[in-house]
Amino acid sequence: MPTNNITDAIIILKPILSYQAQSTILYGDLHVKVYQSKSNNETNPDNFIKKMKISLWKVVQFDKVTMGYYVNEIYTELLKKLTSEIDSLKIDKNYPTNGSYCNLLGTINKSRVNLNY
């Protein structure tokens, strides 16, 4: 589906969450890829800016009652850390990412979080 969106960059997030029951530690990782269209070819290496991993862990009592709260809390903290990282990126405003390049977002699988035991 074509789009007329224009942005400075595209940020792809892959969140990963795991809970170690024996140690009661909840781990959160955010795998991040940042793209900017410096070439008309969407797969051109020049379009890729940075790949990073942001991690966080907490000691929690994770059960069916509290899991929603802790999942939201850890992802909120990961996004806060990402925000500070984005400020340090070298995103060149002379290369707007537009239209067909934004369709890259349509190729990403929807996130599936299984909160069932």
Coordinates of C-alpha atoms in Angstrom, one line a residue:
M1 CA 0.0 0.0 0.0
P2 CA 1.7 3.3 -1.1
T3 CA 2.0 6.0 1.4
N4 CA 2.9 9.7 1.3
N5 CA 4.6 9.7 4.7
I6 CA 7.9 11.5 5.0
T7 CA 10.2 11.1 8.0
D8 CA 13.9 11.6 8.9
A9 CA 14.5 7.9 9.5
I10 CA 12.7 4.5 10.1
I11 CA 13.3 2.7 13.4
I12 CA 12.5 -1.0 13.6
L13 CA 12.1 -2.4 17.1
K14 CA 12.2 -6.1 18.0
P15 CA 11.3 -6.4 21.7
I16 CA 12.3 -9.6 23.5
L17 CA 11.2 -10.4 27.0
S18 CA 12.2 -13.4 29.2
Y19 CA 11.5 -14.3 32.8
Q20 CA 13.8 -16.5 34.9
A21 CA 11.5 -18.0 37.5
Q22 CA 14.3 -19.4 39.8
S23 CA 16.0 -16.0 40.1
T24 CA 12.8 -13.9 39.7
I25 CA 14.5 -11.8 37.1
L26 CA 12.6 -10.3 34.2
Y27 CA 14.9 -9.5 31.2
G28 CA 14.0 -7.1 28.5
D29 CA 15.9 -6.6 25.3
L30 CA 15.1 -4.1 22.5
H31 CA 16.9 -4.9 19.2
V32 CA 16.9 -1.7 17.1
K33 CA 17.7 -1.0 13.5
V34 CA 17.7 2.5 12.1
Y35 CA 17.4 3.2 8.4
Q36 CA 17.5 6.4 6.3
S37 CA 16.9 6.5 2.5
K38 CA 20.2 7.8 1.1
S39 CA 19.6 5.8 -2.1
N40 CA 16.5 5.0 -4.2
N41 CA 17.4 1.3 -3.7
E42 CA 15.8 0.3 -0.4
T43 CA 18.3 -2.5 0.2
N44 CA 21.4 -0.3 -0.4
P45 CA 23.9 -0.5 2.5
D46 CA 24.0 3.3 2.6
N47 CA 20.4 3.3 3.8
F48 CA 21.4 1.5 7.0
I49 CA 22.5 3.8 9.8
K50 CA 22.8 1.8 13.0
K51 CA 22.0 -1.5 14.8
M52 CA 21.9 -1.6 18.5
K53 CA 20.6 -3.7 21.5
I54 CA 19.3 -2.0 24.6
S55 CA 18.9 -4.3 27.7
L56 CA 17.3 -4.0 31.1
W57 CA 16.5 -6.4 33.9
K58 CA 14.4 -6.3 37.1
V59 CA 13.9 -8.5 40.1
V60 CA 10.1 -9.1 40.2
Q61 CA 7.5 -11.6 41.4
F62 CA 6.0 -12.3 38.0
D63 CA 2.6 -13.9 38.0
K64 CA -0.7 -13.7 36.1
V65 CA -1.8 -10.8 38.3
T66 CA 1.3 -8.6 37.8
M67 CA 2.6 -9.7 34.4
G68 CA 0.8 -7.0 32.4
Y69 CA 2.1 -4.3 34.8
Y70 CA 5.7 -5.5 34.6
V71 CA 5.7 -6.0 30.8
N72 CA 4.5 -2.4 30.4
E73 CA 7.0 -1.1 32.9
I74 CA 10.0 -2.8 31.4
Y75 CA 9.1 -1.8 27.8
T76 CA 8.5 1.8 29.0
E77 CA 12.0 1.9 30.5
L78 CA 13.6 0.3 27.4
L79 CA 11.9 3.0 25.2
K80 CA 13.2 5.7 27.6
K81 CA 16.8 4.4 27.1
L82 CA 16.2 4.2 23.3
T83 CA 15.1 7.9 23.3
S84 CA 18.4 8.9 24.7
E85 CA 20.3 6.8 22.2
I86 CA 18.4 8.2 19.3
D87 CA 19.5 11.7 20.3
S88 CA 23.1 10.7 19.6
L89 CA 22.5 9.2 16.2
K90 CA 23.8 11.0 13.1
I91 CA 20.5 11.3 11.2
D92 CA 21.0 13.6 8.2
K93 CA 17.9 15.7 7.6
N94 CA 19.1 16.2 4.0
Y95 CA 17.9 12.7 3.2
P96 CA 14.2 12.5 4.0
T97 CA 12.7 9.0 4.0
N98 CA 9.5 9.0 2.0
G99 CA 6.7 7.1 0.3
S100 CA 7.8 3.8 -1.0
Y101 CA 10.7 3.5 1.5
C102 CA 8.2 3.8 4.3
N103 CA 6.5 0.7 2.9
L104 CA 9.4 -1.2 4.5
L105 CA 7.3 -1.0 7.7
G106 CA 4.6 -3.1 6.0
T107 CA 7.1 -6.0 5.8
I108 CA 7.5 -6.3 9.5
N109 CA 5.6 -9.1 11.2
K110 CA 3.2 -8.0 13.9
S111 CA 4.5 -8.4 17.4
R112 CA 3.0 -11.4 19.3
V113 CA 3.2 -11.4 23.0
N114 CA 2.1 -14.6 24.7
L115 CA 1.0 -13.9 28.2
N116 CA -0.4 -17.4 28.8
Y117 CA 1.4 -20.1 30.7

